[in-house]
Short mmCIF file of C-alpha atoms in Angstrom, two decimals:
data_model
loop_
_atom_site.label_atom_id
_atom_site.label_comp_id
_atom_site.label_asym_id
_atom_site.label_seq_id
_atom_site.Cartn_x
_atom_site.Cartn_y
_atom_site.Cartn_z
CA TYR N 1 92.92 106.65 80.47
CA GLU N 2 96.30 107.21 82.09
CA GLN N 3 97.97 107.17 78.71
CA ALA N 4 95.57 109.51 77.07
CA GLY N 5 97.99 112.41 77.05
CA GLU N 6 100.47 110.33 75.08
CA ILE N 7 98.00 108.74 72.69
CA ALA N 8 96.08 111.86 71.78
CA PRO N 9 98.92 113.43 69.66
CA LEU N 10 99.41 110.10 67.90
CA ILE N 11 95.80 109.88 66.93
CA GLU N 12 95.87 113.50 65.78
CA THR N 13 98.90 112.82 63.60
CA ARG N 14 97.30 109.75 62.21
CA LEU N 15 94.18 111.74 61.24
CA GLY N 16 96.25 114.32 59.48
CA GLY N 17 95.86 117.17 61.85
CA TYR N 18 93.57 120.14 60.94
CA PRO N 19 90.51 119.94 60.83
CA TYR N 20 90.67 116.90 63.09
CA ASN N 21 91.63 117.35 66.67
CA ALA N 22 92.16 114.64 69.28
CA VAL N 23 91.06 115.77 72.74
CA THR N 24 91.70 113.72 75.93
CA TRP N 25 89.08 113.17 78.61
CA PHE N 26 91.02 115.38 80.87
CA GLN N 27 91.10 118.26 78.39
CA ARG N 28 87.52 118.03 77.59
CA ASN N 29 86.31 117.70 81.25
CA ARG N 30 88.86 119.91 82.98
CA SER N 31 86.36 121.17 85.63
CA LEU N 32 85.38 117.54 86.58
CA TYR N 33 89.08 116.52 86.79
CA SER N 34 89.94 119.53 88.92
CA TRP N 35 87.03 118.86 91.19
CA MET N 36 88.21 115.26 91.59
CA VAL N 37 91.76 116.32 92.41
CA LEU N 38 90.39 118.84 94.95
CA GLU N 39 88.23 116.17 96.46
CA LYS N 40 91.17 113.91 96.90
CA TRP N 41 93.03 116.60 98.79
CA LEU N 42 89.95 117.29 100.90
CA PHE N 43 89.71 113.62 101.81
CA ALA N 44 93.38 113.67 102.74
CA GLY N 45 92.79 116.64 105.12
CA ILE N 46 89.70 114.90 106.61
CA PHE N 47 91.81 111.76 107.01
CA SER N 48 94.51 113.70 108.78
CA LEU N 49 91.95 115.16 111.22
CA MET N 50 90.59 111.63 111.87
CA LEU N 51 94.12 110.40 112.52
CA MET N 52 94.71 113.21 115.04
CA VAL N 53 91.40 112.37 116.81
CA ALA N 54 92.43 108.78 116.98
CA ALA N 55 95.87 109.69 118.31
CA PHE N 56 94.30 111.90 121.12
CA SER N 57 91.92 109.11 121.82
CA THR N 58 94.67 106.59 122.21
CA ILE N 59 96.67 109.00 124.45
CA SER N 60 93.52 109.64 126.61
CA SER N 61 92.61 105.92 126.88
CA LEU N 62 96.05 104.74 127.77
CA THR N 63 96.57 107.65 130.26
CA MET N 64 93.32 106.54 131.84
CA ILE N 65 94.53 102.95 131.95
CA VAL N 66 97.79 104.10 133.59
CA MET N 67 95.86 106.13 136.24
CA GLU N 68 93.49 103.18 136.90
CA LYS N 69 96.35 100.67 137.12
CA THR N 70 98.71 102.87 139.09
CA ARG N 71 98.47 100.59 142.08
CA GLU N 72 99.12 97.47 140.01
CA ILE N 73 102.06 99.10 138.31
CA GLY N 74 103.48 99.80 141.80
CA ILE N 75 102.99 96.13 142.81
CA LEU N 76 104.64 94.93 139.66
CA LYS N 77 107.56 97.27 140.25
CA GLY N 78 107.77 96.15 143.88
CA MET N 79 107.94 92.56 142.74
CA GLY N 80 110.92 93.40 140.56
CA ALA N 81 109.50 94.52 137.20
CA SER N 82 111.84 97.05 135.62
CA SER N 83 110.82 100.34 134.11
CA SER N 84 111.43 98.87 130.63
CA ASP N 85 109.11 96.01 131.46
CA ILE N 86 106.34 98.48 132.33
CA LEU N 87 107.13 100.52 129.22
CA ASN N 88 106.89 97.44 127.01
CA ILE N 89 103.49 96.42 128.54
CA PHE N 90 101.95 99.78 127.56
CA LEU N 91 103.76 100.01 124.25
CA ARG N 92 102.43 96.65 123.30
CA GLN N 93 98.92 97.66 124.22
CA GLY N 94 99.30 100.76 122.02
CA ALA N 95 100.68 98.62 119.16
CA MET N 96 97.72 96.27 119.44
CA ILE N 97 95.26 99.14 119.36
CA GLY N 98 97.03 100.52 116.21
CA LEU N 99 97.17 97.15 114.51
CA ILE N 100 93.55 96.33 115.13
CA GLY N 101 92.58 99.95 113.97
CA ALA N 102 94.68 99.68 110.89
CA VAL N 103 93.30 96.30 109.86
CA VAL N 104 89.65 97.06 110.64
CA GLY N 105 89.94 100.51 108.97
CA SER N 106 91.47 98.97 105.87
CA ILE N 107 88.84 96.30 105.65
CA LEU N 108 86.01 98.88 106.01
CA ALA N 109 87.59 101.31 103.44
CA TYR N 110 88.03 98.36 100.98
CA LEU N 111 84.37 97.28 101.47
CA LEU N 112 83.02 100.86 101.08
CA GLY N 113 85.22 101.48 98.08
CA ARG N 114 84.25 98.21 96.37
CA GLY N 115 80.62 98.91 97.14
CA GLN N 116 80.85 102.28 95.41
CA GLN N 117 82.48 100.58 92.45
CA ILE N 118 79.81 97.84 92.14
CA TYR N 119 76.66 99.70 93.34
CA GLY N 120 77.48 103.36 92.70
CA TRP N 121 75.96 104.64 96.00
CA ILE N 122 77.27 108.16 95.45
CA LYS N 123 75.51 109.63 92.47
CA LEU N 124 76.61 112.71 90.56
CA PRO N 125 74.18 115.13 88.85
CA GLN N 126 73.83 114.27 85.23
CA ASP N 127 73.31 117.87 84.17
CA VAL N 128 76.76 118.80 85.48
CA TYR N 129 78.97 115.70 84.95
CA ILE N 130 79.19 113.15 82.11
CA ILE N 131 79.47 110.24 84.50
CA GLU N 132 76.73 108.88 86.69
CA THR N 133 78.50 107.90 89.84
CA LEU N 134 81.58 108.98 91.75
CA PRO N 135 84.49 106.87 90.39
CA VAL N 136 86.63 105.05 92.96
CA GLN N 137 90.06 103.65 92.26
CA MET N 138 91.66 101.65 95.04
CA ARG N 139 95.37 101.14 95.09
CA GLY N 140 97.13 98.72 97.39
CA PHE N 141 100.00 101.13 97.92
CA GLU N 142 97.62 103.76 99.18
CA PHE N 143 95.94 101.27 101.52
CA GLY N 144 99.37 100.32 102.82
CA VAL N 145 100.45 103.89 103.33
CA VAL N 146 97.26 104.81 105.23
CA ALA N 147 97.36 101.62 107.37
CA LEU N 148 101.08 102.20 108.21
CA ALA N 149 100.39 105.88 109.02
CA ALA N 150 97.44 104.99 111.28
CA PHE N 151 99.56 102.23 113.05
CA THR N 152 102.64 104.52 113.46
CA LEU N 153 100.64 107.43 114.77
CA THR N 154 98.81 105.18 117.25
CA PHE N 155 102.05 103.62 118.42
CA MET N 156 103.60 107.09 118.83
CA ALA N 157 100.56 108.24 120.79
CA ALA N 158 101.18 105.37 123.13
CA LEU N 159 104.67 106.54 123.90
CA TYR N 160 103.67 109.32 126.46
CA PRO N 161 101.39 107.12 128.65
CA ALA N 162 103.87 104.19 128.49
CA PHE N 163 106.74 106.47 129.50
CA LYS N 164 104.59 107.96 132.28
CA ALA N 165 103.70 104.49 133.61
CA SER N 166 107.31 103.33 133.48
CA ARG N 167 108.46 106.33 135.65
CA LEU N 168 106.14 105.66 138.56
CA LYS N 169 107.76 105.00 141.84
CA PRO N 170 106.72 101.69 143.41
CA VAL N 171 105.92 103.00 146.98
CA GLU N 172 103.98 106.12 145.73
CA ALA N 173 102.07 103.98 143.12
CA ILE N 174 101.01 101.39 145.73
CA ARG N 175 99.78 104.23 148.08
CA TYR N 176 97.83 105.79 145.17
CA GLU N 177 94.03 105.66 145.41
#
């Protein structure tokens, strides 16, 4: 179907032109195709909002961990841990959250997409559309981009709490209750 625009004129030429006319699926069902393109952009917008929520969630979680572990951070610094050691601890924690989230999210997305391809859970009204179910096309590149974006955003969200933890003064942190 991706080559329909190139093949339609060849078919029309082969048929001799008028009164025969080769029309592609996209030309015949322009409203459906437009809806599908709009839907893809809407899903991208929803995905962006979900990523922002995940980023704020990561910032909040790691900030709470820093607040809860302030005394322990002070003890580590008092025992000789450098600011970069503390920074690395919290950055690694953020990276693990991002990695687990990206892997689990990719697996769930694949399973849901594959389920739609096999079982057609999302039905379309037959009086409006010529197809019965919502078509799903999964591309490895898109999975990779989404997983990388989720991981990167989560890792970046970990920077603020990690930086905050690394800047704690040992004496003040140990006194913190």
